[in-house]
Amino acid sequence: MSIASPAGSTTIINPDLTLLIAEDTDLATLLAVASTNKHLHALIHTYEHSIIKSRINAAIPDPSLQPPFGSLLSSNGPTRQILPPWSFQVAAELERRHSRIETMFNNFTAPPTPLISAMYRVPSFAALPPPQFLHLVTMFKQACQLADQISDLALFVKIPVMARDPPPADPYSVQKAIHRTRQAYIKQLSPLELAALTHLAALGGMAYAEEFGEMLGSDPNGLERIVAFKETIFREGSFALWAFLHPEEHKVEEGLTGLGPPSLPPKARSSGLGRYIGRKVEAVLGDIWAYEQGLQELDGVATPLEVDVPDWDKEGARDGMEDDDEDPFVVLHGLHQTVMAAFPKPIQEPEEDDEDDMMGEANSQSEDDYVDYEEGDLSDEDEQTQEEVETYPADPRAEVILEAVRSAIPC
């Protein structure tokens, strides 16, 4: 980096110091500074890979969520491209994803964002005290990063080179290979990661239904579209949530709100990102219909990912959920308990009628029930007594899982 001296000459700052500054500077400022001096331009672009690696390590401390080969799928346009590894484009994409996730889960806006509003419609989530609710929000932000990681796994699938006269091949071989790679990754997730990812898809389904409103209720395929959108979150990552729920990124043009696929909410139909995801949802919906109608073999067209659920969670019972079709928050019992076991159960204040009943019962006790305890020094016992907190009941089959959850998130 160079600075102007009082005498009018230019002084070159130590290159090592310049690189340290580059690692902590936002990308727009860094590129603007590099364009002001040919020495800076050459230095920054020579060490582009090392700068980006340092920025990724700082932005994503969890190594499992970092791009293993330094490349990502772009999400700044109506098509997704493979970005050059360890490039400034990758850094820009990471900043874009982080900004979108923070916006979608901003808990301090009025009115609340679609996903925060969906969280408050889940009784067990809404009952959490504010500090624990913020922990839950952080968990879902990490689930968005996990969904992005699953989406980027498409980069690992190699497209075979076509020969001049190739034999008849399966036209869905690449798509099936991508799905197998993603399914293998999902199966090795920890219980907490699996639970958070499933809850993220459920919240997305609630927000998706809210955006459609009455239109979804009059659609005979409405519920199937919700399922297809949840599946699209696993295939496209947080990009799918952003394109549908925050289409203000693009100017809404009059006359275009009636266009777009049926799976696209009205307010997102003029957005290039929304129309792209809408086509993806329609494609998933077609896969689901074909699979259910038996129009293909089990190993034919790639079937939905279907997040793999452990054997201990096959009952599918819902706990603490409202049976309301307008809020399609459907998760399996064990997965919901895995999340809620990380937080103490809030103590509910008794209502006025309950207080009167309790006082009446206490006054009706006879003197015969009185027990005269002997006096004693209880100071030592008081020091050893800790306040007991009522928690959500743990499933005996998932005791090990719940222990991992409790150690993962501070209460």
Coordinates of C-alpha atoms in Angstrom, one line a residue:
M1 CA 0.0 0.0 0.0
S2 CA 1.3 3.5 -0.8
I3 CA 0.7 6.8 0.9
A4 CA 1.6 10.3 -0.1
S5 CA 4.4 12.1 1.9
P6 CA 4.3 15.8 2.7
A7 CA 7.0 16.4 0.1
G8 CA 4.8 14.9 -2.6
S9 CA 6.7 11.6 -3.0
T10 CA 5.0 8.2 -2.5
T11 CA 6.0 5.8 0.2
I12 CA 5.3 2.1 -0.2
I13 CA 4.0 0.3 3.0
N14 CA 5.5 -3.1 3.8
P15 CA 3.8 -5.8 1.6
D16 CA 3.2 -8.0 4.7
L17 CA 1.3 -5.2 6.4
T18 CA -0.6 -4.5 3.2
L19 CA -1.7 -8.2 3.0
L20 CA -2.8 -8.2 6.7
I21 CA -4.9 -5.1 6.0
A22 CA -6.4 -6.8 2.9
E23 CA -7.5 -9.8 4.9
D24 CA -9.7 -7.6 7.2
T25 CA -11.0 -5.1 4.7
D26 CA -14.4 -5.5 3.0
L27 CA -14.2 -6.7 -0.5
A28 CA -15.5 -3.5 -2.2
T29 CA -13.0 -1.3 -0.4
L30 CA -10.1 -3.8 -1.1
L31 CA -10.8 -3.8 -4.9
A32 CA -11.2 -0.1 -5.0
V33 CA -7.9 0.4 -3.3
A34 CA -6.2 -2.1 -5.6
S35 CA -7.3 -0.1 -8.6
T36 CA -5.6 3.0 -7.5
N37 CA -2.0 1.8 -7.7
K38 CA -0.3 -0.7 -10.0
H39 CA 1.9 -2.0 -7.2
L40 CA -1.1 -2.6 -5.0
H41 CA -3.0 -4.2 -7.9
A42 CA -0.1 -6.6 -8.6
L43 CA 0.4 -7.5 -4.9
I44 CA -3.2 -8.1 -4.0
H45 CA -3.9 -10.2 -7.1
T46 CA -0.7 -12.2 -6.7
Y47 CA -1.8 -13.2 -3.2
E48 CA -5.5 -13.5 -4.0
H49 CA -5.7 -17.2 -3.0
S50 CA -4.1 -16.7 0.4
I51 CA -6.2 -13.5 1.1
I52 CA -9.4 -15.4 0.3
K53 CA -8.4 -18.4 2.4
S54 CA -7.8 -16.1 5.4
R55 CA -11.1 -14.3 4.8
I56 CA -13.0 -17.7 4.6
N57 CA -11.4 -18.9 7.9
A58 CA -12.4 -15.7 9.6
A59 CA -16.0 -15.6 8.2
I60 CA -16.7 -19.4 8.7
P61 CA -14.8 -20.7 11.8
D62 CA -16.4 -24.1 11.4
P63 CA -14.2 -26.1 9.0
S64 CA -17.0 -28.4 8.1
L65 CA -19.0 -25.5 6.6
Q66 CA -16.0 -24.0 4.6
P67 CA -15.9 -24.7 0.9
P68 CA -13.4 -27.6 0.7
F69 CA -12.0 -26.8 -2.7
G70 CA -12.5 -23.0 -2.4
S71 CA -15.4 -22.8 -4.9
L72 CA -19.1 -22.0 -4.6
L73 CA -22.2 -21.8 -6.7
S74 CA -23.2 -18.2 -7.4
S75 CA -26.5 -16.8 -6.4
N76 CA -26.5 -13.2 -7.7
G77 CA -28.4 -13.9 -10.9
P78 CA -31.2 -16.0 -12.4
T79 CA -28.7 -18.8 -13.2
R80 CA -26.1 -20.4 -10.9
Q81 CA -22.5 -20.6 -12.0
I82 CA -19.4 -22.3 -10.6
L83 CA -17.1 -19.6 -9.2
P84 CA -13.3 -19.8 -9.7
P85 CA -11.8 -21.4 -6.6
W86 CA -10.2 -19.1 -4.0
S87 CA -11.2 -16.0 -6.0
F88 CA -12.6 -12.6 -5.1
Q89 CA -15.9 -13.9 -6.6
V90 CA -16.0 -16.5 -3.9
A91 CA -15.4 -13.9 -1.2
A92 CA -18.2 -11.7 -2.7
E93 CA -20.6 -14.7 -2.7
L94 CA -19.8 -15.5 1.0
E95 CA -20.5 -11.9 1.9
R96 CA -23.7 -12.0 -0.1
R97 CA -24.9 -15.1 1.7
H98 CA -24.0 -13.8 5.1
S99 CA -25.9 -10.6 4.5
R100 CA -29.0 -12.4 3.3
I101 CA -29.1 -14.8 6.2
E102 CA -28.7 -11.9 8.7
T103 CA -31.6 -10.1 7.0
M104 CA -33.9 -13.1 6.9
F105 CA -33.3 -13.8 10.6
N106 CA -33.2 -10.2 11.8
N107 CA -35.1 -10.3 15.1
F108 CA -35.2 -6.6 15.6
T109 CA -37.3 -5.4 12.6
A110 CA -41.0 -4.3 12.6
P111 CA -42.9 -6.0 11.2
P112 CA -40.9 -9.2 11.7
T113 CA -39.3 -10.9 8.8
P114 CA -41.3 -13.9 7.3
L115 CA -39.0 -16.5 9.0
I116 CA -39.0 -14.8 12.4
S117 CA -42.8 -14.5 12.1
A118 CA -43.0 -18.2 11.4
M119 CA -40.9 -18.9 14.5
Y120 CA -43.2 -17.0 16.7
R121 CA -46.2 -19.0 15.4
V122 CA -44.6 -22.2 16.9
P123 CA -45.8 -22.3 20.5
S124 CA -42.7 -23.9 22.0
F125 CA -40.5 -21.4 20.2
A126 CA -42.6 -18.4 21.2
A127 CA -42.5 -19.5 24.8
L128 CA -38.7 -19.2 25.0
P129 CA -37.3 -16.2 26.9
P130 CA -35.6 -13.6 24.7
P131 CA -32.0 -14.8 25.3
Q132 CA -32.8 -18.4 24.5
F133 CA -34.9 -17.3 21.5
L134 CA -31.7 -15.6 20.2
H135 CA -29.8 -18.8 20.6
L136 CA -32.5 -20.5 18.5
V137 CA -32.2 -17.9 15.8
T138 CA -28.4 -18.5 15.8
M139 CA -29.1 -22.2 15.3
F140 CA -31.2 -21.5 12.3
K141 CA -28.6 -19.2 10.8
Q142 CA -26.1 -22.1 11.0
A143 CA -28.7 -24.3 9.4
C144 CA -28.8 -21.9 6.5
Q145 CA -25.1 -22.3 6.1
L146 CA -25.5 -26.1 6.3
A147 CA -28.2 -25.9 3.5
D148 CA -25.7 -23.9 1.4
Q149 CA -23.1 -26.5 2.0
I150 CA -25.5 -29.2 0.8
S151 CA -26.3 -27.2 -2.3
D152 CA -22.6 -26.6 -3.1
L153 CA -22.0 -30.4 -3.1
A154 CA -23.1 -30.4 -6.7
L155 CA -19.6 -29.1 -7.5
F156 CA -18.1 -32.5 -6.6
V157 CA -19.9 -34.4 -9.3
K158 CA -17.9 -34.9 -12.4
I159 CA -19.7 -34.6 -15.7
P160 CA -18.4 -37.5 -18.0
V161 CA -16.8 -36.5 -21.2
M162 CA -19.0 -37.4 -24.1
A163 CA -17.4 -39.6 -26.8
R164 CA -18.0 -39.0 -30.5
D165 CA -20.5 -41.9 -30.7
P166 CA -21.5 -42.5 -27.1
P167 CA -23.7 -45.5 -26.2
P168 CA -27.2 -44.8 -24.9
A169 CA -26.8 -43.4 -21.4
D170 CA -29.0 -42.6 -18.6
P171 CA -30.0 -38.9 -19.1
Y172 CA -30.4 -38.4 -15.4
S173 CA -27.0 -39.9 -14.4
V174 CA -25.5 -36.5 -13.3
Q175 CA -28.6 -35.6 -11.4
K176 CA -28.7 -38.9 -9.6
A177 CA -25.0 -38.6 -8.8
I178 CA -25.6 -35.2 -7.2
H179 CA -28.4 -36.5 -5.1
R180 CA -26.4 -39.5 -3.9
T181 CA -23.6 -37.1 -2.9
R182 CA -26.0 -34.9 -1.0
Q183 CA -27.8 -37.8 0.7
A184 CA -24.5 -39.3 1.9
Y185 CA -23.6 -35.9 3.4
I186 CA -27.0 -35.6 5.1
K187 CA -26.7 -39.1 6.6
Q188 CA -23.5 -38.2 8.5
L189 CA -24.9 -35.1 10.1
S190 CA -25.1 -34.9 13.9
P191 CA -28.6 -35.1 15.5
L192 CA -28.6 -31.4 16.3
E193 CA -27.6 -30.4 12.7
L194 CA -30.3 -32.8 11.3
A195 CA -32.9 -31.4 13.6
A196 CA -32.0 -27.7 12.8
L197 CA -32.0 -28.4 9.1
T198 CA -35.4 -30.1 9.2
H199 CA -36.9 -27.2 11.3
L200 CA -35.5 -24.7 8.8
A201 CA -37.3 -26.4 6.0
A202 CA -40.5 -26.5 8.1
L203 CA -40.2 -22.7 8.8
G204 CA -39.6 -22.1 5.2
G205 CA -42.8 -24.0 4.4
M206 CA -44.8 -21.9 6.8
A207 CA -43.4 -18.7 5.3
Y208 CA -44.1 -20.0 1.8
A209 CA -47.7 -20.8 2.6
E210 CA -48.1 -17.3 4.3
E211 CA -46.8 -15.6 1.1
F212 CA -49.5 -17.4 -1.0
G213 CA -52.3 -16.8 1.5
E214 CA -55.7 -18.0 0.3
M215 CA -54.3 -18.8 -3.2
L216 CA -52.6 -21.9 -1.8
G217 CA -55.8 -23.1 -0.1
S218 CA -57.6 -23.0 -3.4
D219 CA -54.8 -24.9 -5.2
P220 CA -55.5 -28.6 -5.3
N221 CA -51.7 -29.1 -5.3
G222 CA -51.0 -26.6 -2.5
L223 CA -49.6 -29.1 0.0
E224 CA -47.5 -30.8 -2.6
R225 CA -46.0 -27.4 -3.5
I226 CA -45.0 -26.8 0.1
V227 CA -43.3 -30.1 0.2
A228 CA -41.5 -29.3 -3.1
F229 CA -40.4 -25.9 -1.7
K230 CA -38.9 -27.6 1.4
E231 CA -37.0 -30.0 -0.9
T232 CA -35.8 -27.0 -3.0
I233 CA -34.2 -25.5 0.2
F234 CA -32.0 -28.6 0.4
R235 CA -31.1 -28.4 -3.3
E236 CA -30.5 -24.7 -3.6
G237 CA -29.7 -23.6 0.0
S238 CA -30.6 -20.3 1.6
F239 CA -30.8 -18.9 -1.9
A240 CA -34.3 -20.5 -2.2
L241 CA -35.5 -18.8 0.9
W242 CA -34.2 -15.4 -0.1
A243 CA -35.5 -15.5 -3.7
F244 CA -39.1 -16.1 -2.5
L245 CA -39.3 -14.2 0.8
H246 CA -37.3 -11.1 0.0
P247 CA -37.9 -10.3 -3.7
E248 CA -37.4 -6.5 -3.1
E249 CA -33.8 -7.1 -4.2
H250 CA -35.2 -6.5 -7.7
K251 CA -37.5 -3.8 -8.8
V252 CA -41.1 -5.0 -9.2
E253 CA -42.4 -3.9 -12.7
E254 CA -46.0 -3.4 -13.3
G255 CA -47.6 -6.0 -15.5
L256 CA -45.3 -8.8 -14.6
T257 CA -46.9 -9.9 -11.4
G258 CA -49.2 -12.4 -13.3
L259 CA -46.3 -14.2 -14.9
G260 CA -44.1 -17.0 -13.6
P261 CA -44.7 -20.6 -12.6
P262 CA -47.6 -21.5 -10.3
S263 CA -45.2 -22.3 -7.5
L264 CA -43.9 -18.7 -7.4
P265 CA -45.5 -16.3 -4.8
P266 CA -47.1 -13.3 -6.5
K267 CA -44.8 -10.6 -5.1
A268 CA -41.7 -12.6 -6.4
R269 CA -42.9 -13.1 -9.9
S270 CA -41.1 -10.1 -11.3
S271 CA -37.8 -11.2 -9.7
G272 CA -35.3 -13.0 -11.8
L273 CA -34.1 -14.9 -8.7
G274 CA -37.7 -15.8 -7.7
R275 CA -38.5 -17.1 -11.2
Y276 CA -35.4 -19.3 -11.2
I277 CA -36.4 -20.9 -7.9
G278 CA -40.0 -21.1 -9.0
R279 CA -38.9 -23.3 -11.9
K280 CA -36.9 -25.4 -9.6
V281 CA -39.9 -26.0 -7.3
E282 CA -41.9 -27.0 -10.4
A283 CA -39.2 -29.5 -11.3
V284 CA -39.2 -31.0 -7.8
L285 CA -43.0 -31.1 -7.9
G286 CA -42.8 -33.0 -11.2
D287 CA -40.4 -35.5 -9.6
I288 CA -42.7 -36.1 -6.7
W289 CA -45.7 -36.6 -8.9
A290 CA -43.8 -39.0 -11.2
Y291 CA -42.5 -41.0 -8.2
E292 CA -45.9 -41.2 -6.5
Q293 CA -47.7 -42.2 -9.7
G294 CA -45.2 -45.0 -10.5
L295 CA -44.2 -43.5 -13.8
Q296 CA -40.6 -44.3 -13.2
E297 CA -38.5 -47.0 -11.5
L298 CA -37.0 -46.3 -8.1
D299 CA -33.6 -45.7 -9.5
G300 CA -34.8 -43.7 -12.5
V301 CA -35.3 -39.9 -12.3
A302 CA -33.7 -38.7 -9.1
T303 CA -36.2 -38.7 -6.3
P304 CA -36.4 -36.0 -3.6
L305 CA -33.6 -36.0 -1.1
E306 CA -35.9 -36.7 1.9
V307 CA -33.7 -35.9 4.9
D308 CA -32.8 -39.2 6.5
V309 CA -34.4 -39.7 9.9
P310 CA -32.9 -42.0 12.5
D311 CA -34.8 -45.1 13.6
W312 CA -35.5 -43.5 17.0
D313 CA -37.8 -40.9 15.3
K314 CA -40.1 -43.0 13.2
E315 CA -43.3 -42.3 15.2
G316 CA -43.9 -38.9 13.5
A317 CA -45.9 -37.6 16.5
R318 CA -46.1 -33.9 16.8
D319 CA -45.5 -32.2 20.2
G320 CA -46.5 -28.6 20.9
M321 CA -47.7 -28.0 17.4
E322 CA -51.0 -26.6 16.3
D323 CA -53.0 -28.7 13.9
D324 CA -53.6 -25.9 11.5
D325 CA -53.2 -26.4 7.8
E326 CA -52.4 -22.7 7.4
D327 CA -49.3 -23.2 9.5
P328 CA -47.8 -26.4 8.0
F329 CA -45.0 -26.8 10.6
V330 CA -44.6 -30.5 10.5
V331 CA -41.5 -32.1 12.1
L332 CA -41.1 -35.5 13.7
H333 CA -41.4 -35.7 17.5
G334 CA -37.8 -36.7 18.2
L335 CA -36.3 -34.0 16.0
H336 CA -38.3 -31.3 17.8
Q337 CA -37.4 -32.7 21.2
T338 CA -33.7 -32.6 20.1
V339 CA -33.9 -28.9 19.6
M340 CA -36.2 -28.0 22.6
A341 CA -34.1 -30.1 25.0
A342 CA -31.4 -27.5 24.7
F343 CA -33.6 -24.9 26.5
P344 CA -35.2 -24.9 29.9
K345 CA -39.0 -25.2 29.8
P346 CA -40.5 -21.8 30.8
I347 CA -42.5 -21.6 34.0
Q348 CA -46.0 -20.7 33.2
E349 CA -47.7 -18.3 35.6
P350 CA -51.0 -19.6 37.0
E351 CA -54.1 -17.8 35.8
E352 CA -56.4 -16.0 38.2
D353 CA -59.0 -18.8 38.3
D354 CA -56.2 -21.3 39.0
E355 CA -54.9 -19.2 41.8
D356 CA -58.3 -19.1 43.5
D357 CA -58.6 -22.8 43.3
M358 CA -55.1 -23.3 44.7
M359 CA -55.9 -21.0 47.6
G360 CA -59.2 -22.7 48.3
E361 CA -57.5 -26.1 48.4
A362 CA -54.8 -24.8 50.8
N363 CA -57.3 -23.3 53.2
S364 CA -59.4 -26.5 53.2
Q365 CA -56.6 -28.6 54.6
S366 CA -57.3 -29.8 58.1
E367 CA -55.0 -29.3 61.0
D368 CA -54.5 -33.0 61.1
D369 CA -52.4 -32.8 58.0
Y370 CA -49.9 -30.5 59.7
V371 CA -46.5 -32.0 60.2
D372 CA -44.3 -30.6 63.0
Y373 CA -40.7 -30.8 61.8
E374 CA -37.8 -30.7 64.2
E375 CA -35.6 -27.7 64.1
G376 CA -32.1 -28.1 62.7
D377 CA -29.2 -26.4 61.1
L378 CA -29.9 -26.5 57.3
S379 CA -27.2 -24.1 56.3
D380 CA -24.9 -26.7 54.9
E381 CA -27.7 -28.3 53.0
D382 CA -28.8 -25.0 51.5
E383 CA -25.3 -24.4 50.1
Q384 CA -25.4 -27.7 48.3
T385 CA -28.9 -27.3 47.0
Q386 CA -29.2 -26.1 43.4
E387 CA -32.3 -24.7 41.8
E388 CA -34.0 -27.4 39.8
V389 CA -35.3 -26.3 36.4
E390 CA -38.1 -28.2 34.7
T391 CA -37.1 -29.3 31.3
Y392 CA -38.8 -31.0 28.4
P393 CA -39.1 -34.7 28.9
A394 CA -36.3 -36.7 27.1
D395 CA -37.1 -39.6 25.0
P396 CA -35.2 -42.6 26.5
R397 CA -34.2 -43.8 23.1
A398 CA -32.5 -40.5 22.4
E399 CA -30.8 -39.9 25.7
V400 CA -27.3 -39.8 24.1
I401 CA -28.6 -37.4 21.4
L402 CA -30.1 -35.0 24.0
E403 CA -26.9 -35.0 26.0
A404 CA -25.0 -33.9 22.9
V405 CA -27.6 -31.2 22.4
R406 CA -27.3 -29.9 25.9
S407 CA -23.5 -29.7 25.6
A408 CA -23.7 -27.9 22.3
I409 CA -25.7 -24.9 23.2
P410 CA -25.4 -22.9 26.4
C411 CA -28.6 -22.1 28.2

